[in-house]
């Protein structure tokens, strides 16, 4: 009876798959009079004839996962994304056509839904209403606010004229994606107000200022938002704002013979800029 070498077990590869996960894509379709925004996170998995890679280390049938990621950005640039179901099929057709060793392509997509504020500004279903009420012997303070309000500008935002030392690599720009998860807390002057109505109106003021302000920096727009709230709402004594700068990086498609006229971006979470300030009445 044949025996296996010490340390080996009689086994077969029963199932396998591989691919790329958490590929993040943001596309800005720049049309006359408006921009259309799509943000998608996706995973692509292949099944097929890959046993030789697992069993002997032969990579001749393996498409690198980095290539899978790059393909997403190239096809996003070359095709209009109207429905994620259609874009998923576009990816599947490409991979099956060009990879005969692949028997199945599974594409999982999550679309992060943005609502339009105006033609070039958006907000995402987010934001929590907050309040802190403090009662002391000498009175009551009411601090209302908004937490995690996701907002984005696809035009009207630049960053220029900053310090450039030997370690600065960031290029100046007149046109960038401006995305933040805004946190605002404001203190009312009195404890007896129509709080529901005021909160809705202050939130609307924040969105309107963000959407229309010609921004030279996150700090510039933060100040404009706070200043407008104090100007429009005499019931507010002060406002504290935090606006982390959620970067969206332009994807370099030149290696694939394609331009990228500020359309295809990679959204990133970390690291991010962190900007905060308090505005009070004189």
mmCIF file with all atom_site columns, C-alpha atoms in Angstrom, residues 130-272:
data_model
loop_
_atom_site.group_PDB
_atom_site.id
_atom_site.type_symbol
_atom_site.label_atom_id
_atom_site.label_alt_id
_atom_site.label_comp_id
_atom_site.label_asym_id
_atom_site.label_entity_id
_atom_site.label_seq_id
_atom_site.pdbx_PDB_ins_code
_atom_site.Cartn_x
_atom_site.Cartn_y
_atom_site.Cartn_z
_atom_site.occupancy
_atom_site.B_iso_or_equiv
_atom_site.pdbx_formal_charge
_atom_site.auth_seq_id
_atom_site.auth_comp_id
_atom_site.auth_asym_id
_atom_site.auth_atom_id
_atom_site.pdbx_PDB_model_num
ATOM 1   C CA . UNK A 1 130 ? -28.098 66.381 18.095  1.00 0.00 ? 130 UNK A CA 1
ATOM 2   C CA . UNK A 1 131 ? -28.731 68.393 21.219  1.00 0.00 ? 131 UNK A CA 1
ATOM 3   C CA . UNK A 1 132 ? -27.031 68.957 24.573  1.00 0.00 ? 132 UNK A CA 1
ATOM 4   C CA . UNK A 1 133 ? -29.095 70.758 27.226  1.00 0.00 ? 133 UNK A CA 1
ATOM 5   C CA . UNK A 1 134 ? -27.350 71.830 30.421  1.00 0.00 ? 134 UNK A CA 1
ATOM 6   C CA . UNK A 1 135 ? -29.287 73.067 33.427  1.00 0.00 ? 135 UNK A CA 1
ATOM 7   C CA . UNK A 1 136 ? -27.335 74.905 36.096  1.00 0.00 ? 136 UNK A CA 1
ATOM 8   C CA . UNK A 1 137 ? -28.567 76.933 39.074  1.00 0.00 ? 137 UNK A CA 1
ATOM 9   C CA . UNK A 1 138 ? -28.151 80.116 37.099  1.00 0.00 ? 138 UNK A CA 1
ATOM 10  C CA . UNK A 1 139 ? -29.877 78.970 33.905  1.00 0.00 ? 139 UNK A CA 1
ATOM 11  C CA . UNK A 1 140 ? -30.249 76.498 31.042  1.00 0.00 ? 140 UNK A CA 1
ATOM 12  C CA . UNK A 1 141 ? -28.164 76.306 27.853  1.00 0.00 ? 141 UNK A CA 1
ATOM 13  C CA . UNK A 1 142 ? -29.352 74.586 24.689  1.00 0.00 ? 142 UNK A CA 1
ATOM 14  C CA . UNK A 1 143 ? -26.714 73.426 22.173  1.00 0.00 ? 143 UNK A CA 1
ATOM 15  C CA . UNK A 1 144 ? -28.324 71.982 19.052  1.00 0.00 ? 144 UNK A CA 1
ATOM 16  C CA . UNK A 1 145 ? -26.553 70.572 16.047  1.00 0.00 ? 145 UNK A CA 1
ATOM 17  C CA . UNK A 1 146 ? -25.978 68.226 13.133  1.00 0.00 ? 146 UNK A CA 1
ATOM 18  C CA . UNK A 1 147 ? -23.548 65.307 13.069  1.00 0.00 ? 147 UNK A CA 1
ATOM 19  C CA . UNK A 1 148 ? -22.095 63.497 10.031  1.00 0.00 ? 148 UNK A CA 1
ATOM 20  C CA . UNK A 1 149 ? -23.796 65.553 7.300   1.00 0.00 ? 149 UNK A CA 1
ATOM 21  C CA . UNK A 1 150 ? -22.210 64.223 4.087   1.00 0.00 ? 150 UNK A CA 1
ATOM 22  C CA . UNK A 1 151 ? -21.980 66.907 1.410   1.00 0.00 ? 151 UNK A CA 1
ATOM 23  C CA . UNK A 1 152 ? -20.016 67.249 -1.839  1.00 0.00 ? 152 UNK A CA 1
ATOM 24  C CA . UNK A 1 153 ? -19.187 69.930 -4.406  1.00 0.00 ? 153 UNK A CA 1
ATOM 25  C CA . UNK A 1 154 ? -18.114 68.928 -7.914  1.00 0.00 ? 154 UNK A CA 1
ATOM 26  C CA . UNK A 1 155 ? -17.378 72.520 -9.007  1.00 0.00 ? 155 UNK A CA 1
ATOM 27  C CA . UNK A 1 156 ? -16.606 75.890 -7.477  1.00 0.00 ? 156 UNK A CA 1
ATOM 28  C CA . UNK A 1 157 ? -13.824 74.685 -5.183  1.00 0.00 ? 157 UNK A CA 1
ATOM 29  C CA . UNK A 1 158 ? -10.071 75.258 -5.457  1.00 0.00 ? 158 UNK A CA 1
ATOM 30  C CA . UNK A 1 159 ? -6.936  75.365 -3.324  1.00 0.00 ? 159 UNK A CA 1
ATOM 31  C CA . UNK A 1 160 ? -4.060  77.663 -4.285  1.00 0.00 ? 160 UNK A CA 1
ATOM 32  C CA . UNK A 1 161 ? -1.456  80.001 -2.816  1.00 0.00 ? 161 UNK A CA 1
ATOM 33  C CA . UNK A 1 162 ? -0.471  77.848 0.161   1.00 0.00 ? 162 UNK A CA 1
ATOM 34  C CA . UNK A 1 163 ? 2.982   77.332 1.701   1.00 0.00 ? 163 UNK A CA 1
ATOM 35  C CA . UNK A 1 164 ? 5.248   75.022 -0.291  1.00 0.00 ? 164 UNK A CA 1
ATOM 36  C CA . UNK A 1 165 ? 8.196   73.616 1.653   1.00 0.00 ? 165 UNK A CA 1
ATOM 37  C CA . UNK A 1 166 ? 10.648  70.875 0.547   1.00 0.00 ? 166 UNK A CA 1
ATOM 38  C CA . UNK A 1 167 ? 8.110   68.168 1.472   1.00 0.00 ? 167 UNK A CA 1
ATOM 39  C CA . UNK A 1 168 ? 5.092   69.638 -0.346  1.00 0.00 ? 168 UNK A CA 1
ATOM 40  C CA . UNK A 1 169 ? 3.864   67.494 -3.251  1.00 0.00 ? 169 UNK A CA 1
ATOM 41  C CA . UNK A 1 170 ? 0.245   68.664 -3.493  1.00 0.00 ? 170 UNK A CA 1
ATOM 42  C CA . UNK A 1 171 ? -0.381  70.530 -6.773  1.00 0.00 ? 171 UNK A CA 1
ATOM 43  C CA . UNK A 1 172 ? -2.440  73.714 -6.809  1.00 0.00 ? 172 UNK A CA 1
ATOM 44  C CA . UNK A 1 173 ? -5.891  73.456 -8.367  1.00 0.00 ? 173 UNK A CA 1
ATOM 45  C CA . UNK A 1 174 ? -8.775  75.718 -9.325  1.00 0.00 ? 174 UNK A CA 1
ATOM 46  C CA . UNK A 1 175 ? -11.177 72.764 -9.686  1.00 0.00 ? 175 UNK A CA 1
ATOM 47  C CA . UNK A 1 176 ? -11.370 69.909 -7.197  1.00 0.00 ? 176 UNK A CA 1
ATOM 48  C CA . UNK A 1 177 ? -13.876 67.643 -5.476  1.00 0.00 ? 177 UNK A CA 1
ATOM 49  C CA . UNK A 1 178 ? -14.859 69.147 -2.126  1.00 0.00 ? 178 UNK A CA 1
ATOM 50  C CA . UNK A 1 179 ? -16.355 66.467 0.120   1.00 0.00 ? 179 UNK A CA 1
ATOM 51  C CA . UNK A 1 180 ? -16.865 66.574 3.862   1.00 0.00 ? 180 UNK A CA 1
ATOM 52  C CA . UNK A 1 181 ? -18.813 65.048 6.735   1.00 0.00 ? 181 UNK A CA 1
ATOM 53  C CA . UNK A 1 182 ? -19.861 68.250 8.477   1.00 0.00 ? 182 UNK A CA 1
ATOM 54  C CA . UNK A 1 183 ? -20.468 68.512 12.211  1.00 0.00 ? 183 UNK A CA 1
ATOM 55  C CA . UNK A 1 184 ? -22.131 71.674 13.505  1.00 0.00 ? 184 UNK A CA 1
ATOM 56  C CA . UNK A 1 185 ? -23.154 72.714 17.018  1.00 0.00 ? 185 UNK A CA 1
ATOM 57  C CA . UNK A 1 186 ? -24.836 76.009 17.762  1.00 0.00 ? 186 UNK A CA 1
ATOM 58  C CA . UNK A 1 187 ? -25.964 77.570 21.033  1.00 0.00 ? 187 UNK A CA 1
ATOM 59  C CA . UNK A 1 188 ? -29.336 79.256 21.271  1.00 0.00 ? 188 UNK A CA 1
ATOM 60  C CA . UNK A 1 189 ? -29.714 82.498 23.207  1.00 0.00 ? 189 UNK A CA 1
ATOM 61  C CA . UNK A 1 190 ? -32.820 81.298 25.015  1.00 0.00 ? 190 UNK A CA 1
ATOM 62  C CA . UNK A 1 191 ? -34.462 78.022 26.093  1.00 0.00 ? 191 UNK A CA 1
ATOM 63  C CA . UNK A 1 192 ? -37.926 78.741 24.622  1.00 0.00 ? 192 UNK A CA 1
ATOM 64  C CA . UNK A 1 193 ? -37.980 78.679 20.809  1.00 0.00 ? 193 UNK A CA 1
ATOM 65  C CA . UNK A 1 194 ? -39.582 76.803 17.904  1.00 0.00 ? 194 UNK A CA 1
ATOM 66  C CA . UNK A 1 195 ? -36.666 74.372 17.890  1.00 0.00 ? 195 UNK A CA 1
ATOM 67  C CA . UNK A 1 196 ? -37.911 72.055 15.126  1.00 0.00 ? 196 UNK A CA 1
ATOM 68  C CA . UNK A 1 197 ? -38.452 74.901 12.681  1.00 0.00 ? 197 UNK A CA 1
ATOM 69  C CA . UNK A 1 198 ? -35.144 76.543 13.541  1.00 0.00 ? 198 UNK A CA 1
ATOM 70  C CA . UNK A 1 199 ? -33.168 73.313 13.115  1.00 0.00 ? 199 UNK A CA 1
ATOM 71  C CA . UNK A 1 200 ? -34.629 72.678 9.662   1.00 0.00 ? 200 UNK A CA 1
ATOM 72  C CA . UNK A 1 201 ? -33.934 76.256 8.548   1.00 0.00 ? 201 UNK A CA 1
ATOM 73  C CA . UNK A 1 202 ? -30.357 76.260 9.887   1.00 0.00 ? 202 UNK A CA 1
ATOM 74  C CA . UNK A 1 203 ? -29.671 72.955 8.141   1.00 0.00 ? 203 UNK A CA 1
ATOM 75  C CA . UNK A 1 204 ? -31.043 74.405 4.895   1.00 0.00 ? 204 UNK A CA 1
ATOM 76  C CA . UNK A 1 205 ? -28.834 77.488 5.336   1.00 0.00 ? 205 UNK A CA 1
ATOM 77  C CA . UNK A 1 206 ? -25.748 75.309 5.806   1.00 0.00 ? 206 UNK A CA 1
ATOM 78  C CA . UNK A 1 207 ? -26.538 73.344 2.637   1.00 0.00 ? 207 UNK A CA 1
ATOM 79  C CA . UNK A 1 208 ? -27.251 76.452 0.592   1.00 0.00 ? 208 UNK A CA 1
ATOM 80  C CA . UNK A 1 209 ? -24.048 78.226 1.631   1.00 0.00 ? 209 UNK A CA 1
ATOM 81  C CA . UNK A 1 210 ? -21.973 75.118 0.985   1.00 0.00 ? 210 UNK A CA 1
ATOM 82  C CA . UNK A 1 211 ? -23.538 74.673 -2.452  1.00 0.00 ? 211 UNK A CA 1
ATOM 83  C CA . UNK A 1 212 ? -23.108 78.262 -3.650  1.00 0.00 ? 212 UNK A CA 1
ATOM 84  C CA . UNK A 1 213 ? -19.958 79.577 -1.951  1.00 0.00 ? 213 UNK A CA 1
ATOM 85  C CA . UNK A 1 214 ? -16.938 80.009 -4.245  1.00 0.00 ? 214 UNK A CA 1
ATOM 86  C CA . UNK A 1 215 ? -14.513 78.086 -2.082  1.00 0.00 ? 215 UNK A CA 1
ATOM 87  C CA . UNK A 1 216 ? -10.780 78.849 -1.881  1.00 0.00 ? 216 UNK A CA 1
ATOM 88  C CA . UNK A 1 217 ? -10.284 76.309 0.908   1.00 0.00 ? 217 UNK A CA 1
ATOM 89  C CA . UNK A 1 218 ? -12.271 74.257 3.399   1.00 0.00 ? 218 UNK A CA 1
ATOM 90  C CA . UNK A 1 219 ? -11.528 76.971 5.972   1.00 0.00 ? 219 UNK A CA 1
ATOM 91  C CA . UNK A 1 220 ? -12.944 79.621 3.640   1.00 0.00 ? 220 UNK A CA 1
ATOM 92  C CA . UNK A 1 221 ? -16.259 77.804 3.204   1.00 0.00 ? 221 UNK A CA 1
ATOM 93  C CA . UNK A 1 222 ? -16.484 76.828 6.877   1.00 0.00 ? 222 UNK A CA 1
ATOM 94  C CA . UNK A 1 223 ? -16.237 80.494 7.814   1.00 0.00 ? 223 UNK A CA 1
ATOM 95  C CA . UNK A 1 224 ? -18.872 81.457 5.227   1.00 0.00 ? 224 UNK A CA 1
ATOM 96  C CA . UNK A 1 225 ? -21.299 78.848 6.585   1.00 0.00 ? 225 UNK A CA 1
ATOM 97  C CA . UNK A 1 226 ? -20.880 79.985 10.177  1.00 0.00 ? 226 UNK A CA 1
ATOM 98  C CA . UNK A 1 227 ? -21.112 83.662 9.273   1.00 0.00 ? 227 UNK A CA 1
ATOM 99  C CA . UNK A 1 228 ? -24.334 83.106 7.326   1.00 0.00 ? 228 UNK A CA 1
ATOM 100 C CA . UNK A 1 229 ? -25.967 81.182 10.188  1.00 0.00 ? 229 UNK A CA 1
ATOM 101 C CA . UNK A 1 230 ? -25.197 84.011 12.625  1.00 0.00 ? 230 UNK A CA 1
ATOM 102 C CA . UNK A 1 231 ? -26.437 86.614 10.125  1.00 0.00 ? 231 UNK A CA 1
ATOM 103 C CA . UNK A 1 232 ? -29.686 84.821 9.320   1.00 0.00 ? 232 UNK A CA 1
ATOM 104 C CA . UNK A 1 233 ? -30.624 83.542 12.763  1.00 0.00 ? 233 UNK A CA 1
ATOM 105 C CA . UNK A 1 234 ? -30.507 86.075 15.614  1.00 0.00 ? 234 UNK A CA 1
ATOM 106 C CA . UNK A 1 235 ? -31.598 83.280 17.969  1.00 0.00 ? 235 UNK A CA 1
ATOM 107 C CA . UNK A 1 236 ? -28.102 81.717 17.647  1.00 0.00 ? 236 UNK A CA 1
ATOM 108 C CA . UNK A 1 237 ? -25.334 83.048 19.892  1.00 0.00 ? 237 UNK A CA 1
ATOM 109 C CA . UNK A 1 238 ? -22.412 81.026 18.501  1.00 0.00 ? 238 UNK A CA 1
ATOM 110 C CA . UNK A 1 239 ? -21.653 78.120 16.177  1.00 0.00 ? 239 UNK A CA 1
ATOM 111 C CA . UNK A 1 240 ? -18.899 75.488 16.184  1.00 0.00 ? 240 UNK A CA 1
ATOM 112 C CA . UNK A 1 241 ? -18.127 73.742 12.866  1.00 0.00 ? 241 UNK A CA 1
ATOM 113 C CA . UNK A 1 242 ? -15.932 70.762 12.013  1.00 0.00 ? 242 UNK A CA 1
ATOM 114 C CA . UNK A 1 243 ? -15.316 69.887 8.356   1.00 0.00 ? 243 UNK A CA 1
ATOM 115 C CA . UNK A 1 244 ? -12.900 67.018 7.637   1.00 0.00 ? 244 UNK A CA 1
ATOM 116 C CA . UNK A 1 245 ? -11.635 67.171 4.068   1.00 0.00 ? 245 UNK A CA 1
ATOM 117 C CA . UNK A 1 246 ? -12.608 63.809 2.518   1.00 0.00 ? 246 UNK A CA 1
ATOM 118 C CA . UNK A 1 247 ? -10.260 63.486 -0.432  1.00 0.00 ? 247 UNK A CA 1
ATOM 119 C CA . UNK A 1 248 ? -11.238 62.150 -3.863  1.00 0.00 ? 248 UNK A CA 1
ATOM 120 C CA . UNK A 1 249 ? -8.106  61.436 -5.897  1.00 0.00 ? 249 UNK A CA 1
ATOM 121 C CA . UNK A 1 250 ? -8.044  61.812 -9.664  1.00 0.00 ? 250 UNK A CA 1
ATOM 122 C CA . UNK A 1 251 ? -7.257  58.418 -11.215 1.00 0.00 ? 251 UNK A CA 1
ATOM 123 C CA . UNK A 1 252 ? -4.309  58.468 -13.652 1.00 0.00 ? 252 UNK A CA 1
ATOM 124 C CA . UNK A 1 253 ? -5.576  56.804 -16.852 1.00 0.00 ? 253 UNK A CA 1
ATOM 125 C CA . UNK A 1 254 ? -2.690  57.979 -19.063 1.00 0.00 ? 254 UNK A CA 1
ATOM 126 C CA . UNK A 1 255 ? -1.030  54.553 -18.750 1.00 0.00 ? 255 UNK A CA 1
ATOM 127 C CA . UNK A 1 256 ? -3.993  53.145 -20.669 1.00 0.00 ? 256 UNK A CA 1
ATOM 128 C CA . UNK A 1 257 ? -4.013  55.835 -23.369 1.00 0.00 ? 257 UNK A CA 1
ATOM 129 C CA . UNK A 1 258 ? -6.972  57.676 -21.867 1.00 0.00 ? 258 UNK A CA 1
ATOM 130 C CA . UNK A 1 259 ? -7.433  61.192 -20.563 1.00 0.00 ? 259 UNK A CA 1
ATOM 131 C CA . UNK A 1 260 ? -9.320  61.948 -17.362 1.00 0.00 ? 260 UNK A CA 1
ATOM 132 C CA . UNK A 1 261 ? -10.990 65.362 -17.560 1.00 0.00 ? 261 UNK A CA 1
ATOM 133 C CA . UNK A 1 262 ? -11.902 65.420 -13.853 1.00 0.00 ? 262 UNK A CA 1
ATOM 134 C CA . UNK A 1 263 ? -14.374 62.545 -14.235 1.00 0.00 ? 263 UNK A CA 1
ATOM 135 C CA . UNK A 1 264 ? -12.964 59.374 -12.614 1.00 0.00 ? 264 UNK A CA 1
ATOM 136 C CA . UNK A 1 265 ? -11.953 59.575 -8.944  1.00 0.00 ? 265 UNK A CA 1
ATOM 137 C CA . UNK A 1 266 ? -10.881 57.303 -6.107  1.00 0.00 ? 266 UNK A CA 1
ATOM 138 C CA . UNK A 1 267 ? -12.663 58.318 -2.873  1.00 0.00 ? 267 UNK A CA 1
ATOM 139 C CA . UNK A 1 268 ? -10.484 57.915 0.226   1.00 0.00 ? 268 UNK A CA 1
ATOM 140 C CA . UNK A 1 269 ? -11.281 57.924 3.946   1.00 0.00 ? 269 UNK A CA 1
ATOM 141 C CA . UNK A 1 270 ? -7.849  58.213 5.514   1.00 0.00 ? 270 UNK A CA 1
ATOM 142 C CA . UNK A 1 271 ? -5.888  60.288 6.048   1.00 0.00 ? 271 UNK A CA 1
ATOM 143 C CA . UNK A 1 272 ? -8.103  63.353 5.773   1.00 0.00 ? 272 UNK A CA 1
#
